[in-house]
Amino acid sequence: MATPVLEIDGLSKRFGGVTAVDRVSLSLEPGRIYGLIGPNGSGKTTLFNCITGIERCQAGRVSFNGERIDGLKPYEIARKGIGRTFQVIRVFPELSALENLLVVTRGGLAEAEARALELLRFVKLEGLRNEYAGNLSYGQQKLVEFVRVLMRDPTLILLDEPAAGVNRTLLNDLLDAVRRLRDRGKTVLLVEHDMKVVMGLCETVFVLDHGEKIAEGEPGVIQTDERVIEAYFGR
Amino acid sequence: MNVAITPAMVGQVIISGILAGALYAMVALGLALIYGVMRVINIAHGPLLMLGAYTTFFLYSALGLNPYLSIPVTMAVLFLVGIGLQRTLVFRVVDAPELSSLLLTFGVSIALVNLAQLAFTSDLRAVEYLTGSLPLGPFAISKTRLVAFVFAAAVTALAFLFLQRTRLGKAIRATSQHREVAMVCGIDVQRIHMLTFGLATALAAAGGALLAVIVAIQPEMGQIWTFKSFLVLVLGGAGNYPGALLGGMLLGLVEQGASLFLTTQLSEVVAYLLLVVVLLVRPTGLLGGRQT
Amino acid sequence: MVLAVYPAFGTGYGVRAMLQIFMWIALAGSWNLISGLTGYVSFGHVAFFGAGAYTGAILIAKAGWPWLSAALAGGVGACAVALVIGYPCLRLKGPYFAIAMLGLNEVLRALVSYFEGLTGGGSGLSLPTLHATVPIYYAMAGTAATVTLLTYLIITSRFGLRLMTIREDELAAEAMGIDTARHKLYAFLLSAVGPGIAGALAARDQGYIEPMSVFPLATTITMIVMVLFGGKGTVWGPVLGAVVLFVSQEFVWARFPYVHQLLFGAIIVAVVLLMPRGVLGLLQIKYRLPRTI
């Protein structure tokens, strides 16, 4: 079996008295799409933050392609090949769409620009490339954030609620894009509340509740898991 | 540097440190409130303290009011000034990026200091009321500092009681923890902001009033207090109100301790280095507060 | 071109005034590099002016250096101070950094007084007399031009874009692989060179320096007002601000020192509330001007 792209072992994160992530362990194989679901406040975004180094965890280990990354700075982790989007869009508002993409690259400017234009074309935003990102619509900003992540050609892509606030057509394009990324060998882990998206897209789903992983498996199986139903609808 | 350090000297340092610490704590509490409730870094805090000192001075020299008994008056006056500032200027930057509130309060502080220069000139003033020290065993306790300590401790204690016990105080604490939730709970956040700023200004003014008897009064006297109040917050944990107490005491002790070995000029450098070191090691302060 | 030949026909007063304007352009432009681009407000920037002044003055007075080399050394000295301060302080997040810089002025003044032997302490340091106002005019003009050019080069480069992301969203920048600490440090170092050289040149021109004259808070305040007014984060904003405010200062306010400081404070408040991007920033947005303005 190939080395897992991402391996999390016993990860725990506390904020004062609140345990946001409680001894979570999971493993991601390359070239698959994974989902991370759970009721609000179950620790999904915190888990993302721990993986990407934005939060320092009290316990546990995170390994990327066999190499430990817990404790590294966020930019170091990003440079190793992990990209992420945010729950609340974080484009750089006073940079243009094109600049948003260029700013994350290093090295050959010409290639970077070509790649940026290609990605903008892909999400049909080429015409707005010189527009301040802050002036774009919500959906457009989301797309810019999405392709910005792709600029560095990451191996593992973490998407935090990619479907939120996106209209149907755009959403289908996005999901297609995710599938194509998977076909090219990338690994995607997404947090999502929209169950249709999760069921239709993800091959394996993890369920968090109160920071703990309570289930793991195929979407169809998860749907009928008692603990999952309890977590969402209460006892 | 061959200085024999006697236990008496250490004792003196501790006493002086605690006396100074209460004053630091009280003034810093004001700054903490503004930051905690509004996320605004009030660079004008020092100049407001300075205004408090001048108010006390003028009440004393023009009306002959006892500088200690007039503290409530000074506090009330500056309370209104604080509310005025908040209502006209500060409220506009409460939700803006931190850069804006920094620059705004910076501008206000410059304006206040120069207004004072124009109005009062930079002639040194002083309130001659109490002088000398009380001997206590091998220690000498400056009278003015002792009284300042008593007042500062009392005012700080009252402030904490207010925050813990009264409905308004609890509303303030709630707002500093989570503004949206406070709003949903029916708390008039705008009013809380106004009152908090006023209260914080009153605390700074009290500090100024107490200082009026201890040091020379001049328009620039507040600047260093702004910095020291921040230092106290950093030491005690920003957003953590009891932390202001700890931080104040720590600063007082460290400063007095440093003055054993270094000249007063260098003790400021020590304070500065302390700030940088603490910020590097524990950005949330020693007691751990909220991360910015 | 006019500026280049100005000393030939300008009055002594005129040349000095232009010299001052160039100095402020260099100072404001440099402050813009760190605070305008990255959003990290440096309240202690005059520290670099003073550091450069003292470095230059000591080299001239005690080691007999020619003033031009001493000026360049002033830039280096200021950079060294920036490194020592910036390395720890820039790791702090925005507001904490600002606080740390606030305290810097006082500390430096105390240090200079303390090391009396070298610096002449509170009574100051005298330089051998030299009438070199015209060459210094050119040197200062050169410094101002260099700072402006540097700003242009940075703003049009990816390095500049990265600095701006620090201002826009530092967390996201980090998450995208940008080493924000290193970038902030570079910007900080670059922003110290201008004031350092200008400080040394000014010291040479005055012939005498003392702690009060080279570390006044007023200098930082003036730098800040100029940039805020003209447009932070733009190339020509600091130039505009420097010219407009210096001229106003000379003709209107110089007679009333406290009034003019008071006005500066009021301008800062007004700009923050009404025109946060400054004059050029406002025009940039309104008329969709390129960023190189």
PDB file of C-alpha atoms in Angstrom, chain B residues 44-235:
ATOM      1  CA  ALA B  44      -4.330  58.485  23.860  1.00  0.00           C
ATOM      2  CA  HIS B  45      -4.513  56.842  27.277  1.00  0.00           C
ATOM      3  CA  GLY B  46      -1.423  58.598  28.595  1.00  0.00           C
ATOM      4  CA  PRO B  47      -2.525  62.058  27.507  1.00  0.00           C
ATOM      5  CA  LEU B  48      -5.874  61.442  29.206  1.00  0.00           C
ATOM      6  CA  LEU B  49      -3.998  60.681  32.390  1.00  0.00           C
ATOM      7  CA  MET B  50      -2.160  63.949  31.895  1.00  0.00           C
ATOM      8  CA  LEU B  51      -5.449  65.806  31.624  1.00  0.00           C
ATOM      9  CA  GLY B  52      -6.492  64.244  34.885  1.00  0.00           C
ATOM     10  CA  ALA B  53      -3.356  65.581  36.516  1.00  0.00           C
ATOM     11  CA  TYR B  54      -3.996  69.077  35.198  1.00  0.00           C
ATOM     12  CA  THR B  55      -7.604  68.965  36.335  1.00  0.00           C
ATOM     13  CA  THR B  56      -6.530  68.139  39.839  1.00  0.00           C
ATOM     14  CA  PHE B  57      -3.918  70.861  39.720  1.00  0.00           C
ATOM     15  CA  PHE B  58      -6.380  73.509  38.673  1.00  0.00           C
ATOM     16  CA  LEU B  59      -8.989  72.402  41.151  1.00  0.00           C
ATOM     17  CA  TYR B  60      -6.336  72.732  43.791  1.00  0.00           C
ATOM     18  CA  SER B  61      -4.763  76.011  42.765  1.00  0.00           C
ATOM     19  CA  ALA B  62      -7.932  77.782  41.705  1.00  0.00           C
ATOM     20  CA  LEU B  63     -10.442  76.400  44.150  1.00  0.00           C
ATOM     21  CA  GLY B  64      -8.230  75.124  46.891  1.00  0.00           C
ATOM     22  CA  LEU B  65      -9.763  71.672  46.694  1.00  0.00           C
ATOM     23  CA  ASN B  66      -7.891  68.958  48.511  1.00  0.00           C
ATOM     24  CA  PRO B  67      -6.199  67.003  45.736  1.00  0.00           C
ATOM     25  CA  TYR B  68      -7.282  63.713  47.182  1.00  0.00           C
ATOM     26  CA  LEU B  69     -10.852  64.660  47.872  1.00  0.00           C
ATOM     27  CA  SER B  70     -11.186  66.100  44.406  1.00  0.00           C
ATOM     28  CA  ILE B  71     -10.390  62.797  42.761  1.00  0.00           C
ATOM     29  CA  PRO B  72     -14.043  61.923  42.204  1.00  0.00           C
ATOM     30  CA  VAL B  73     -14.514  65.296  40.542  1.00  0.00           C
ATOM     31  CA  THR B  74     -11.533  64.757  38.286  1.00  0.00           C
ATOM     32  CA  MET B  75     -12.743  61.320  37.440  1.00  0.00           C
ATOM     33  CA  ALA B  76     -16.197  62.601  36.629  1.00  0.00           C
ATOM     34  CA  VAL B  77     -14.863  65.332  34.374  1.00  0.00           C
ATOM     35  CA  LEU B  78     -12.651  62.990  32.448  1.00  0.00           C
ATOM     36  CA  PHE B  79     -15.397  60.397  32.333  1.00  0.00           C
ATOM     37  CA  LEU B  80     -17.383  62.879  30.303  1.00  0.00           C
ATOM     38  CA  VAL B  81     -14.382  63.676  28.153  1.00  0.00           C
ATOM     39  CA  GLY B  82     -13.969  59.996  27.464  1.00  0.00           C
ATOM     40  CA  ILE B  83     -17.577  59.573  26.490  1.00  0.00           C
ATOM     41  CA  GLY B  84     -17.268  62.585  24.243  1.00  0.00           C
ATOM     42  CA  LEU B  85     -14.238  61.154  22.509  1.00  0.00           C
ATOM     43  CA  GLN B  86     -15.923  57.846  22.006  1.00  0.00           C
ATOM     44  CA  ARG B  87     -19.144  59.326  20.735  1.00  0.00           C
ATOM     45  CA  THR B  88     -17.472  61.565  18.204  1.00  0.00           C
ATOM     46  CA  LEU B  89     -14.390  59.754  17.041  1.00  0.00           C
ATOM     47  CA  VAL B  90     -13.600  56.372  18.405  1.00  0.00           C
ATOM     48  CA  PHE B  91     -16.864  54.695  17.604  1.00  0.00           C
ATOM     49  CA  ARG B  92     -16.139  55.113  13.923  1.00  0.00           C
ATOM     50  CA  VAL B  93     -13.122  52.876  14.039  1.00  0.00           C
ATOM     51  CA  VAL B  94     -14.335  50.176  16.345  1.00  0.00           C
ATOM     52  CA  ASP B  95     -15.027  47.806  13.527  1.00  0.00           C
ATOM     53  CA  ALA B  96     -12.331  49.028  11.218  1.00  0.00           C
ATOM     54  CA  PRO B  97      -9.005  47.268  10.852  1.00  0.00           C
ATOM     55  CA  GLU B  98      -6.739  47.753  13.824  1.00  0.00           C
ATOM     56  CA  LEU B  99      -4.527  50.021  11.824  1.00  0.00           C
ATOM     57  CA  SER B 100      -7.251  52.635  11.754  1.00  0.00           C
ATOM     58  CA  SER B 101      -7.863  52.693  15.468  1.00  0.00           C
ATOM     59  CA  LEU B 102      -4.139  52.812  16.118  1.00  0.00           C
ATOM     60  CA  LEU B 103      -3.672  55.793  13.891  1.00  0.00           C
ATOM     61  CA  LEU B 104      -6.792  57.503  15.135  1.00  0.00           C
ATOM     62  CA  THR B 105      -5.885  57.309  18.788  1.00  0.00           C
ATOM     63  CA  PHE B 106      -2.365  58.288  17.853  1.00  0.00           C
ATOM     64  CA  GLY B 107      -3.702  61.416  16.191  1.00  0.00           C
ATOM     65  CA  VAL B 108      -5.920  62.147  19.176  1.00  0.00           C
ATOM     66  CA  SER B 109      -3.003  61.754  21.541  1.00  0.00           C
ATOM     67  CA  ILE B 110      -0.900  64.230  19.582  1.00  0.00           C
ATOM     68  CA  ALA B 111      -3.798  66.651  19.482  1.00  0.00           C
ATOM     69  CA  LEU B 112      -4.367  66.378  23.225  1.00  0.00           C
ATOM     70  CA  VAL B 113      -0.727  66.839  24.128  1.00  0.00           C
ATOM     71  CA  ASN B 114      -0.393  69.897  21.945  1.00  0.00           C
ATOM     72  CA  LEU B 115      -3.675  71.338  23.133  1.00  0.00           C
ATOM     73  CA  ALA B 116      -2.277  71.046  26.596  1.00  0.00           C
ATOM     74  CA  GLN B 117       0.917  72.758  25.506  1.00  0.00           C
ATOM     75  CA  LEU B 118      -1.072  75.622  24.108  1.00  0.00           C
ATOM     76  CA  ALA B 119      -3.448  75.874  27.006  1.00  0.00           C
ATOM     77  CA  PHE B 120      -1.119  75.272  29.896  1.00  0.00           C
ATOM     78  CA  THR B 121       2.354  75.878  28.437  1.00  0.00           C
ATOM     79  CA  SER B 122       5.103  73.449  29.216  1.00  0.00           C
ATOM     80  CA  ASP B 123       5.908  75.106  32.522  1.00  0.00           C
ATOM     81  CA  LEU B 124       6.156  72.493  35.174  1.00  0.00           C
ATOM     82  CA  ARG B 125       3.360  72.506  37.684  1.00  0.00           C
ATOM     83  CA  ALA B 126       3.102  70.666  40.942  1.00  0.00           C
ATOM     84  CA  VAL B 127       0.651  70.140  43.699  1.00  0.00           C
ATOM     85  CA  GLU B 128       2.476  70.563  46.947  1.00  0.00           C
ATOM     86  CA  TYR B 129       0.393  68.763  49.418  1.00  0.00           C
ATOM     87  CA  LEU B 130       2.194  65.958  51.122  1.00  0.00           C
ATOM     88  CA  THR B 131       5.882  65.536  51.370  1.00  0.00           C
ATOM     89  CA  GLY B 132       8.333  63.313  53.109  1.00  0.00           C
ATOM     90  CA  SER B 133       8.270  59.690  54.055  1.00  0.00           C
ATOM     91  CA  LEU B 134       7.090  57.520  56.849  1.00  0.00           C
ATOM     92  CA  PRO B 135       9.794  55.500  58.467  1.00  0.00           C
ATOM     93  CA  LEU B 136       8.852  51.879  58.974  1.00  0.00           C
ATOM     94  CA  GLY B 137      11.650  49.926  60.489  1.00  0.00           C
ATOM     95  CA  PRO B 138      14.566  49.992  58.087  1.00  0.00           C
ATOM     96  CA  PHE B 139      12.331  51.185  55.249  1.00  0.00           C
ATOM     97  CA  ALA B 140      11.230  54.604  54.168  1.00  0.00           C
ATOM     98  CA  ILE B 141       7.801  54.832  52.628  1.00  0.00           C
ATOM     99  CA  SER B 142       7.073  57.945  50.651  1.00  0.00           C
ATOM    100  CA  LYS B 143       3.835  59.421  51.983  1.00  0.00           C
ATOM    101  CA  THR B 144       2.489  60.449  48.651  1.00  0.00           C
ATOM    102  CA  ARG B 145       3.179  57.051  47.208  1.00  0.00           C
ATOM    103  CA  LEU B 146       1.489  55.381  50.115  1.00  0.00           C
ATOM    104  CA  VAL B 147      -1.643  57.435  49.751  1.00  0.00           C
ATOM    105  CA  ALA B 148      -1.557  56.847  46.012  1.00  0.00           C
ATOM    106  CA  PHE B 149      -1.365  53.155  46.691  1.00  0.00           C
ATOM    107  CA  VAL B 150      -4.342  53.234  49.002  1.00  0.00           C
ATOM    108  CA  PHE B 151      -6.454  55.179  46.575  1.00  0.00           C
ATOM    109  CA  ALA B 152      -5.400  53.174  43.566  1.00  0.00           C
ATOM    110  CA  ALA B 153      -6.057  49.917  45.344  1.00  0.00           C
ATOM    111  CA  ALA B 154      -9.449  51.163  46.451  1.00  0.00           C
ATOM    112  CA  VAL B 155     -10.447  52.412  43.030  1.00  0.00           C
ATOM    113  CA  THR B 156      -9.261  49.227  41.374  1.00  0.00           C
ATOM    114  CA  ALA B 157     -11.128  47.113  43.880  1.00  0.00           C
ATOM    115  CA  LEU B 158     -14.261  49.146  43.261  1.00  0.00           C
ATOM    116  CA  ALA B 159     -13.807  48.761  39.551  1.00  0.00           C
ATOM    117  CA  PHE B 160     -13.593  45.016  39.882  1.00  0.00           C
ATOM    118  CA  LEU B 161     -16.605  44.894  42.128  1.00  0.00           C
ATOM    119  CA  PHE B 162     -18.431  46.909  39.547  1.00  0.00           C
ATOM    120  CA  LEU B 163     -17.426  44.518  36.793  1.00  0.00           C
ATOM    121  CA  GLN B 164     -18.317  41.438  38.763  1.00  0.00           C
ATOM    122  CA  ARG B 165     -21.419  42.411  40.681  1.00  0.00           C
ATOM    123  CA  THR B 166     -23.388  45.029  38.839  1.00  0.00           C
ATOM    124  CA  ARG B 167     -25.534  44.390  35.805  1.00  0.00           C
ATOM    125  CA  LEU B 168     -23.697  47.041  33.845  1.00  0.00           C
ATOM    126  CA  GLY B 169     -20.384  45.536  34.758  1.00  0.00           C
ATOM    127  CA  LYS B 170     -21.510  42.128  33.639  1.00  0.00           C
ATOM    128  CA  ALA B 171     -22.766  43.616  30.412  1.00  0.00           C
ATOM    129  CA  ILE B 172     -19.334  45.066  29.844  1.00  0.00           C
ATOM    130  CA  ARG B 173     -17.706  41.725  30.428  1.00  0.00           C
ATOM    131  CA  ALA B 174     -20.166  40.014  28.167  1.00  0.00           C
ATOM    132  CA  THR B 175     -19.531  42.491  25.394  1.00  0.00           C
ATOM    133  CA  SER B 176     -15.818  42.037  25.650  1.00  0.00           C
ATOM    134  CA  GLN B 177     -16.153  38.328  25.355  1.00  0.00           C
ATOM    135  CA  HIS B 178     -18.503  38.156  22.455  1.00  0.00           C
ATOM    136  CA  ARG B 179     -20.046  41.219  20.972  1.00  0.00           C
ATOM    137  CA  GLU B 180     -22.565  39.537  18.697  1.00  0.00           C
ATOM    138  CA  VAL B 181     -23.867  37.364  21.471  1.00  0.00           C
ATOM    139  CA  ALA B 182     -24.158  40.373  23.747  1.00  0.00           C
ATOM    140  CA  MET B 183     -26.174  42.176  21.102  1.00  0.00           C
ATOM    141  CA  VAL B 184     -28.497  39.243  20.722  1.00  0.00           C
ATOM    142  CA  CYS B 185     -28.979  39.216  24.457  1.00  0.00           C
ATOM    143  CA  GLY B 186     -30.351  42.700  24.269  1.00  0.00           C
ATOM    144  CA  ILE B 187     -27.304  44.583  25.445  1.00  0.00           C
ATOM    145  CA  ASP B 188     -27.037  48.024  23.922  1.00  0.00           C
ATOM    146  CA  VAL B 189     -23.527  47.632  22.652  1.00  0.00           C
ATOM    147  CA  GLN B 190     -23.131  51.242  21.581  1.00  0.00           C
ATOM    148  CA  ARG B 191     -23.940  52.413  25.049  1.00  0.00           C
ATOM    149  CA  ILE B 192     -21.568  49.898  26.560  1.00  0.00           C
ATOM    150  CA  HIS B 193     -18.781  51.137  24.339  1.00  0.00           C
ATOM    151  CA  MET B 194     -19.409  54.699  25.407  1.00  0.00           C
ATOM    152  CA  LEU B 195     -19.524  53.849  29.063  1.00  0.00           C
ATOM    153  CA  THR B 196     -16.467  51.669  28.889  1.00  0.00           C
ATOM    154  CA  PHE B 197     -14.423  54.368  27.263  1.00  0.00           C
ATOM    155  CA  GLY B 198     -15.653  56.844  29.820  1.00  0.00           C
ATOM    156  CA  LEU B 199     -14.835  54.497  32.666  1.00  0.00           C
ATOM    157  CA  ALA B 200     -11.393  53.782  31.298  1.00  0.00           C
ATOM    158  CA  THR B 201     -10.700  57.488  30.934  1.00  0.00           C
ATOM    159  CA  ALA B 202     -11.842  58.026  34.503  1.00  0.00           C
ATOM    160  CA  LEU B 203      -9.372  55.401  35.670  1.00  0.00           C
ATOM    161  CA  ALA B 204      -6.576  57.079  33.772  1.00  0.00           C
ATOM    162  CA  ALA B 205      -7.650  60.402  35.225  1.00  0.00           C
ATOM    163  CA  ALA B 206      -7.513  58.993  38.724  1.00  0.00           C
ATOM    164  CA  GLY B 207      -3.985  57.914  37.998  1.00  0.00           C
ATOM    165  CA  GLY B 208      -3.184  61.402  36.832  1.00  0.00           C
ATOM    166  CA  ALA B 209      -4.770  62.913  39.897  1.00  0.00           C
ATOM    167  CA  LEU B 210      -2.672  60.771  42.187  1.00  0.00           C
ATOM    168  CA  LEU B 211       0.437  61.506  40.215  1.00  0.00           C
ATOM    169  CA  ALA B 212      -0.192  65.231  40.404  1.00  0.00           C
ATOM    170  CA  VAL B 213       1.028  65.144  43.977  1.00  0.00           C
ATOM    171  CA  ILE B 214       4.024  62.971  43.231  1.00  0.00           C
ATOM    172  CA  VAL B 215       5.640  64.198  40.040  1.00  0.00           C
ATOM    173  CA  ALA B 216       5.926  67.369  38.051  1.00  0.00           C
ATOM    174  CA  ILE B 217       2.967  68.008  35.783  1.00  0.00           C
ATOM    175  CA  GLN B 218       3.659  68.818  32.178  1.00  0.00           C
ATOM    176  CA  PRO B 219       1.955  68.033  28.891  1.00  0.00           C
ATOM    177  CA  GLU B 220       4.304  65.219  27.943  1.00  0.00           C
ATOM    178  CA  MET B 221       3.970  63.346  31.214  1.00  0.00           C
ATOM    179  CA  GLY B 222       1.452  60.907  29.874  1.00  0.00           C
ATOM    180  CA  GLN B 223       3.372  59.471  26.964  1.00  0.00           C
ATOM    181  CA  ILE B 224       5.443  57.078  28.994  1.00  0.00           C
ATOM    182  CA  TRP B 225       2.309  55.960  30.799  1.00  0.00           C
ATOM    183  CA  THR B 226       0.724  54.819  27.582  1.00  0.00           C
ATOM    184  CA  PHE B 227       3.657  52.609  26.930  1.00  0.00           C
ATOM    185  CA  LYS B 228       3.824  51.317  30.484  1.00  0.00           C
ATOM    186  CA  SER B 229       0.135  50.517  30.510  1.00  0.00           C
ATOM    187  CA  PHE B 230       0.620  48.404  27.433  1.00  0.00           C
ATOM    188  CA  LEU B 231       3.511  46.730  29.109  1.00  0.00           C
ATOM    189  CA  VAL B 232       1.294  45.895  32.057  1.00  0.00           C
ATOM    190  CA  LEU B 233      -1.297  44.405  29.748  1.00  0.00           C
ATOM    191  CA  VAL B 234       1.251  42.354  27.948  1.00  0.00           C
ATOM    192  CA  LEU B 235       2.687  41.111  31.199  1.00  0.00           C
TER     193      LEU B 235
END
